[in-house]
Coordinates of C-alpha atoms and ligand atoms in Angstrom, one line a residue:
X1 CA -1.9 89.9 215.8
X2 CA 1.5 89.8 217.3
X3 CA 1.9 91.0 220.8
X4 CA 3.9 94.2 221.2
X5 CA 6.1 94.1 224.2
X6 CA 5.7 97.2 226.3
X7 CA 9.0 99.1 226.9
X8 CA 9.9 99.1 230.5
X9 CA 9.8 102.3 232.7
X10 CA 13.1 103.7 233.6
X11 CA 13.9 102.1 236.9
X12 CA 17.6 101.7 237.2
X13 CA 19.2 99.7 240.1
X14 CA 21.0 101.7 242.8
X15 CA 24.6 101.1 242.3
X16 CA 27.7 102.1 244.3
X17 CA 29.8 103.6 241.5
X18 CA 33.4 102.8 242.3
X19 CA 34.6 102.5 238.7
X20 CA 36.4 104.8 236.3
X21 CA 33.3 107.0 236.0
X22 CA 30.5 107.9 236.1
X23 CA 30.8 108.4 239.9
X24 CA 28.0 108.7 242.5
X25 CA 25.7 111.7 242.0
X26 CA 24.6 113.8 245.0
X27 CA 20.8 114.1 245.2
X28 CA 21.0 117.9 244.8
X29 CA 22.5 117.4 241.4
X30 CA 19.9 115.0 240.3
X31 CA 17.3 117.4 241.5
X32 CA 18.8 120.2 239.4
X33 CA 18.4 118.0 236.4
X34 CA 14.7 117.8 237.0
X35 CA 14.2 121.6 237.4
X36 CA 12.0 123.3 234.8
X37 CA 13.7 123.8 231.4
X38 CA 13.9 127.4 230.3
X39 CA 15.0 128.8 226.9
X40 CA 18.7 129.0 226.1
X41 CA 18.4 132.8 225.9
X42 CA 16.2 133.2 229.0
X43 CA 17.6 135.8 231.3
X44 CA 17.6 133.1 234.1
X45 CA 19.7 130.7 232.0
X46 CA 22.1 133.5 231.0
X47 CA 22.6 134.2 234.7
X48 CA 23.3 130.5 235.3
X49 CA 25.9 130.5 232.5
X50 CA 27.7 133.6 233.9
X51 CA 27.8 132.0 237.4
X52 CA 29.0 128.8 235.9
X53 CA 31.9 130.5 234.1
X54 CA 32.9 132.1 237.3
X55 CA 32.8 128.8 239.2
X56 CA 34.7 127.0 236.4
X57 CA 37.4 129.6 236.6
X58 CA 37.6 128.9 240.4
X59 CA 37.8 125.2 240.0
X60 CA 40.4 125.4 237.2
X61 CA 42.3 128.0 239.3
X62 CA 42.5 130.4 236.3
X63 CA 41.6 133.9 235.2
X64 CA 41.2 132.7 231.6
X65 CA 38.3 134.6 230.0
X66 CA 37.6 131.7 227.6
X67 CA 36.4 129.2 230.1
X68 CA 33.1 127.4 229.5
X69 CA 31.3 124.1 229.3
X70 CA 31.3 122.4 225.9
X71 CA 28.1 120.5 225.1
X72 CA 29.4 116.9 225.0
X73 CA 31.3 114.6 227.2
X74 CA 35.1 114.7 228.0
X75 CA 36.0 113.4 224.6
X76 CA 34.2 116.4 223.0
X77 CA 36.4 118.6 225.2
X78 CA 39.4 116.8 223.9
X79 CA 38.3 117.4 220.3
X80 CA 37.5 121.0 221.0
X81 CA 41.0 121.8 222.3
X82 CA 42.7 119.9 219.5
X83 CA 40.5 121.2 216.6
X84 CA 40.9 124.8 217.7
X85 CA 44.6 124.8 218.3
X86 CA 45.7 122.7 215.3
X87 CA 45.6 123.6 211.6
X88 CA 46.2 121.0 209.0
X89 CA 50.0 120.3 208.8
X90 CA 50.7 121.6 212.3
X91 CA 53.0 119.4 214.4
X92 CA 51.7 118.0 217.6
X93 CA 53.5 115.8 220.1
X94 CA 51.3 113.5 222.1
X95 CA 52.5 111.7 225.2
X96 CA 50.9 108.2 225.3
X97 CA 51.0 106.1 228.4
X98 CA 47.4 104.9 228.4
X99 CA 44.1 104.8 226.4
X100 CA 43.4 108.5 226.7
X101 CA 46.8 109.7 225.4
X102 CA 46.2 107.3 222.5
X103 CA 42.8 108.8 221.9
X104 CA 44.3 112.3 221.8
X105 CA 46.8 111.2 219.2
X106 CA 44.0 109.7 217.1
X107 CA 42.0 112.9 217.3
X108 CA 45.0 115.1 216.4
X109 CA 45.6 112.9 213.3
X110 CA 42.0 113.2 212.2
X111 CA 42.2 117.0 212.5
X112 CA 45.2 117.0 210.1
X113 CA 48.1 117.4 212.6
X114 CA 51.4 115.8 211.8
X115 CA 51.4 113.7 215.0
X116 CA 54.5 112.4 216.8
X117 CA 54.0 110.2 219.9
X118 CA 56.3 109.3 222.7
X119 CA 55.2 106.3 224.7
X120 CA 55.6 104.9 228.2
X121 CA 54.3 101.5 229.3
X122 CA 50.8 101.7 230.8
X123 CA 51.0 102.7 234.5
X124 CA 54.2 104.8 234.1
X125 CA 54.6 108.6 233.8
X126 CA 56.9 110.8 231.6
X127 CA 60.0 112.6 232.8
X128 CA 60.6 116.2 231.8
X129 CA 63.9 115.0 230.1
X130 CA 62.3 112.6 227.7
X131 CA 59.7 115.1 226.7
X132 CA 62.4 117.7 226.1
X133 CA 64.3 115.3 223.9
X134 CA 61.1 114.6 221.9
X135 CA 60.3 118.3 221.5
X136 CA 63.9 119.0 220.2
X137 CA 63.4 116.2 217.7
X138 CA 59.9 117.0 216.4
X139 CA 59.6 120.7 217.0
X140 CA 55.8 120.6 217.7
X141 CA 53.5 123.6 217.9
X142 CA 51.4 121.8 220.5
X143 CA 52.3 119.2 223.2
X144 CA 49.4 117.1 224.6
X145 CA 49.5 115.1 227.8
X146 CA 47.1 113.4 230.2
X147 CA 47.2 114.6 233.8
X148 CA 45.3 111.7 235.3
X149 CA 45.4 108.5 233.1
X150 CA 42.1 106.9 234.1
X151 CA 43.0 103.8 232.1
X152 CA 46.1 103.1 234.3
X153 CA 45.8 105.1 237.5
X154 CA 49.0 107.1 236.8
X155 CA 49.4 110.7 238.0
X156 CA 51.5 112.8 235.7
X157 CA 53.4 115.8 237.2
X158 CA 52.8 118.8 234.9
X159 CA 54.7 121.8 236.2
X160 CA 58.2 121.0 235.0
X161 CA 56.9 119.8 231.6
X162 CA 55.1 123.1 231.1
X163 CA 58.3 125.1 231.6
X164 CA 60.0 122.9 229.0
X165 CA 57.2 123.1 226.5
X166 CA 57.1 126.9 226.7
X167 CA 60.9 127.2 226.6
X168 CA 60.6 125.6 223.1
X169 CA 57.8 127.9 222.1
X170 CA 55.0 125.3 222.0
X171 CA 51.6 125.3 223.6
X172 CA 50.7 122.8 226.4
X173 CA 47.3 120.9 226.2
X174 CA 46.4 118.9 229.2
X175 CA 43.6 116.3 229.7
X176 CA 42.2 117.1 233.2
X177 CA 39.1 114.9 232.8
X178 CA 39.7 112.8 235.9
X179 CA 42.0 115.1 237.8
X180 CA 39.6 118.1 238.1
X181 CA 37.9 118.2 241.5
X182 CA 40.0 115.4 242.9
X183 CA 43.6 116.6 242.9
X184 CA 45.0 120.2 242.4
X185 CA 44.7 121.5 238.8
X186 CA 46.5 124.8 238.6
X187 CA 45.9 126.1 235.1
X188 CA 47.5 129.6 235.7
X189 CA 50.3 128.6 238.0
X190 CA 51.4 125.8 235.7
X191 CA 50.8 127.9 232.6
X192 CA 48.6 125.3 230.9
X193 CA 47.4 126.8 227.6
X194 CA 44.4 124.6 227.0
X195 CA 42.6 122.0 229.2
X196 CA 39.4 120.0 229.1
X197 CA 37.6 118.0 231.8
X198 CA 34.4 116.0 232.2
X199 CA 31.5 116.1 234.5
X200 CA 31.2 112.5 235.6
X201 CA 34.5 111.9 237.2
X202 CA 35.5 113.9 240.3
X203 CA 32.8 116.5 239.8
X204 CA 30.2 113.8 240.4
X205 CA 27.7 115.1 237.8
X206 CA 26.1 112.9 235.1
X207 CA 28.1 112.7 231.9
X208 CA 27.2 115.3 229.2
X209 CA 29.4 118.4 229.4
X210 CA 33.0 119.2 229.2
X211 CA 34.6 122.2 231.0
X212 CA 37.3 123.7 228.8
X213 CA 39.7 126.6 229.3
X214 CA 42.1 128.5 227.0
X215 CA 44.9 130.8 228.0
X216 CA 45.5 134.2 226.3
X217 CA 48.4 132.6 224.5
X218 CA 46.1 129.9 223.1
X219 CA 43.5 132.4 222.0
X220 CA 46.3 134.3 220.1
X221 CA 47.0 131.1 218.2
X222 CA 43.3 130.6 217.5
X223 CA 42.9 134.2 216.4
X224 CA 45.8 133.9 213.9
X225 CA 44.5 130.8 212.2
X226 CA 44.6 130.8 208.5
X227 CA 42.0 128.1 208.1
X228 CA 38.6 127.8 209.6
X229 CA 38.2 125.4 212.5
X230 CA 37.2 122.2 210.8
X231 CA 34.4 121.4 213.3
X232 CA 31.5 123.9 213.2
X233 CA 30.0 122.6 216.4
X234 CA 33.2 122.9 218.4
X235 CA 34.5 126.1 216.9
X236 CA 35.4 128.3 219.9
X237 CA 35.1 131.4 217.7
X238 CA 31.4 130.7 217.4
X239 CA 30.8 129.1 220.8
X240 CA 32.4 132.0 222.7
X241 CA 29.9 134.5 221.1
X242 CA 27.1 132.6 222.9
X243 CA 28.9 132.4 226.2
X244 CA 30.2 136.0 225.9
X245 CA 28.2 139.3 226.0
X246 CA 26.9 138.9 222.4
X247 CA 24.7 135.9 223.3
X248 CA 24.6 134.9 219.6
X249 CA 22.6 131.7 219.2
X250 CA 25.0 128.9 218.1
X251 CA 23.4 125.6 219.3
X252 CA 20.8 125.0 221.9
X253 CA 22.6 124.5 225.2
X254 CA 21.6 121.3 227.0
X255 CA 19.8 123.4 229.6
X256 CA 19.3 120.9 232.4
X257 CA 22.8 119.4 232.1
X258 CA 24.1 122.9 232.7
X259 CA 21.9 123.2 235.8
X260 CA 23.4 120.0 237.0
X261 CA 27.0 121.1 236.4
X262 CA 26.2 124.4 238.1
X263 CA 25.1 122.5 241.1
X264 CA 28.1 120.2 241.0
X265 CA 30.5 123.1 240.9
X266 CA 28.7 124.9 243.6
X267 CA 28.9 121.9 245.9
X268 CA 32.6 121.5 245.1
X269 CA 33.3 125.1 246.0
X270 CA 31.1 124.9 249.2
X271 CA 33.2 122.0 250.3
X272 CA 36.4 123.9 249.3
X273 CA 39.0 122.6 246.9
X274 CA 41.7 121.9 249.5
X275 CA 39.2 120.0 251.7
X276 CA 38.0 118.1 248.6
X277 CA 41.5 117.1 247.6
X278 CA 42.3 116.1 251.2
X279 CA 39.2 113.9 251.3
X280 CA 40.3 112.1 248.0
X281 CA 43.8 111.6 249.5
X282 CA 42.5 110.3 252.9
X283 CA 40.2 107.7 251.3
X284 CA 42.9 106.6 248.9
X285 CA 45.3 106.0 251.7
X286 CA 42.8 104.0 253.7
X287 CA 41.8 101.9 250.7
X288 CA 45.5 101.3 250.0
X289 CA 46.2 100.3 253.6
X290 CA 43.2 97.9 253.4
X291 CA 44.1 96.4 250.0
X292 CA 47.7 95.8 251.1
X293 CA 46.7 94.2 254.3
X294 CA 44.7 91.7 252.2
X295 CA 47.9 90.8 250.4
X296 CA 47.2 92.7 247.1
X297 CA 49.2 95.6 245.7
X298 CA 48.9 98.6 243.4
X299 CA 50.1 98.4 239.9
X300 CA 51.3 102.0 239.7
X301 CA 54.4 102.9 241.7
X302 CA 54.5 105.6 244.4
X303 CA 54.4 108.6 244.2
X304 CA 52.4 108.4 241.0
X305 CA 49.3 106.7 242.2
X306 CA 46.1 108.6 241.6
X307 CA 43.9 109.1 244.7
X308 CA 40.7 108.8 242.7
X309 CA 41.7 105.9 240.5
X310 CA 43.2 103.0 242.3
X311 CA 44.8 100.4 240.0
X312 CA 45.2 97.1 241.9
X313 CA 47.0 94.1 240.5
X314 CA 44.7 91.0 240.4
X315 CA 46.4 88.2 242.3
X316 CA 47.2 85.0 240.4
X317 CA 44.4 82.4 240.4
X318 CA 41.7 85.0 240.9
X319 CA 39.1 85.3 238.2
X320 CA 38.8 89.0 237.2
X321 CA 35.4 88.8 235.6
X322 CA 33.9 86.6 238.3
X323 CA 34.9 89.0 241.1
X324 CA 33.6 92.1 239.3
X325 CA 30.4 90.2 238.6
X326 CA 30.0 89.2 242.2
X327 CA 30.7 92.7 243.4
X328 CA 28.0 94.1 241.2
X329 CA 25.3 91.4 241.6
X330 CA 25.7 90.7 245.3
X331 CA 26.8 94.0 246.6
X332 CA 25.7 96.5 243.9
X333 CA 29.3 97.8 243.6
X334 CA 30.7 98.7 240.2
X335 CA 34.5 98.7 239.7
X336 CA 36.4 98.8 236.4
X337 CA 38.5 96.2 234.7
X338 CA 41.9 96.8 233.1
X339 CA 42.2 98.2 229.7
X340 CA 44.6 97.4 226.8
X341 CA 47.6 95.5 228.0
X342 CA 46.2 95.6 231.6
X343 CA 43.0 93.8 230.7
X344 CA 42.5 90.9 233.1
X345 CA 45.6 92.1 235.1
X346 CA 44.2 95.0 237.1
X347 CA 41.1 96.3 238.8
X348 CA 40.4 100.0 238.6
X349 CA 38.8 101.1 241.8
X350 CA 37.4 104.7 241.6
X351 CA 37.1 107.0 244.6
X352 CA 35.8 109.9 242.6
X353 CA 33.9 112.9 243.9
X354 CA 31.0 111.8 246.0
X355 CA 32.1 108.2 245.8
X356 CA 35.3 109.1 247.7
X357 CA 33.9 108.3 251.2
X358 CA 34.8 106.3 254.3
X359 CA 31.6 104.4 253.8
X360 CA 32.5 103.2 250.3
X361 CA 36.1 102.3 251.3
X362 CA 35.0 100.1 254.2
X363 CA 32.1 98.6 252.4
X364 CA 34.3 97.8 249.4
X365 CA 37.0 96.1 251.4
X366 CA 34.5 94.0 253.2
X367 CA 32.8 92.9 250.0
X368 CA 36.2 92.3 248.3
X369 CA 37.2 90.0 251.1
X370 CA 34.1 87.9 250.5
X371 CA 34.7 87.7 246.8
X372 CA 38.4 86.7 247.3
X373 CA 37.4 84.0 249.8
X374 CA 34.9 82.7 247.3
X375 CA 37.9 82.5 244.8
X376 CA 39.8 80.4 247.4
X377 CA 42.3 83.3 247.8
X378 CA 43.6 83.3 251.4
X379 CA 42.8 86.5 253.3
X380 CA 43.2 87.0 257.0
X381 CA 39.7 87.7 258.1
X382 CA 38.9 91.4 258.6
X383 CA 42.5 92.5 257.8
X384 CA 41.5 94.9 255.1
X385 CA 38.8 96.7 257.1
X386 CA 41.0 96.8 260.2
X387 CA 43.9 98.4 258.3
X388 CA 41.7 101.0 256.7
X389 CA 40.2 101.9 260.1
X390 CA 43.7 102.1 261.5
X391 CA 44.6 104.5 258.7
X392 CA 41.5 106.6 259.3
X393 CA 42.1 106.7 263.1
X394 CA 45.7 107.6 262.6
Ligands
PLP401 C1 36.8 109.6 230.8 C2 38.0 110.2 230.2 C3 38.0 110.8 228.9 C4 36.8 110.7 228.0 O1 35.7 111.3 228.6 P1 34.2 110.8 228.1 O2 33.3 111.6 229.0 O3 34.1 109.4 228.3 O4 34.0 111.3 226.7 C5 39.1 111.4 228.5 N1 40.2 111.4 229.2 C6 40.3 110.9 230.4 C7 41.6 110.9 231.2 C8 39.2 110.2 231.0 O5 39.2 109.7 232.2

């Protein structure tokens, strides 16, 4: 007889999640996940869905009727927006300055769009002028752009671009996966036509759902489609009949994930969006003061640094992987490494949702000092923590 090894019980380590997501999860949200499962047509669950739509509209700052949570992570929200807005042969312009812009272009191509991309180096943002020039050239039906490029830490201004996109009769699709809950996302004021987000970034919920919202103008386009949406699962015409008054069964909603998002949205609204945005900014400024006092710098230029994703240039002679490993093993802190051309060149330090706290900033700076000293990088003792405290105390 061969011995069968017994699978281990789930007993994960307690991490301090300061990477590009998932972020720390408040205990109330974990408790919501463990609440009793009911049926997807149970009156209790239908009430939760209605409340969730109302809260999603508040967080997205929109009156859009078609606002709901897609069953799937942020990438499913990306596919949902693209697959519903695009018919084969439609032209789509995608702005690529990081991994997620690149992913959007890939998705659009798979759905049959005639894709044009414009590119900026990783860490930079697009100007309205260059987008206008690209629109004039390719005449797209849809323009896609990423608000908060988690792969680089760059914060893309949207408002001016939206005016240009609409002046040329196109729809604007915005990736708000990392921005929602951390910085203002004004769907109606900025006239965004379609947007998607995720649960595990600044909403501090486990990964698994993707909030999406479509403007009346986008719904018009969907209603006038000549071809069926090529994904059955993500077809808004079908999904909206379950979220709307018909309650027609489409797929079984992930009940407990919806509980968790409901709780995450409730907590965000109890805190208040302006207060939440201020908290993200305050902790970002303190982290930045600390990092700079230690002799390091950000890889994205002001004023385009994201508060929730701090991209820091790794100093010469310091071993990227060794530092991240030490942070994790010795201090339980997870941060992200660089992606694409930034691999080995930057650290991505997340201050997302619950993880955006004074405790995390001070703890991280102290731990980073230890790691840098172990790398024989000269740091003046305590300089990072002192600068962050100075920033907090004003
Ligand atoms: C994380 C992220 C995604 C993808 O979301 P998943 O939940 O990993 O599928 C898309 N866009 C941006 C900007 C992200 O940060």
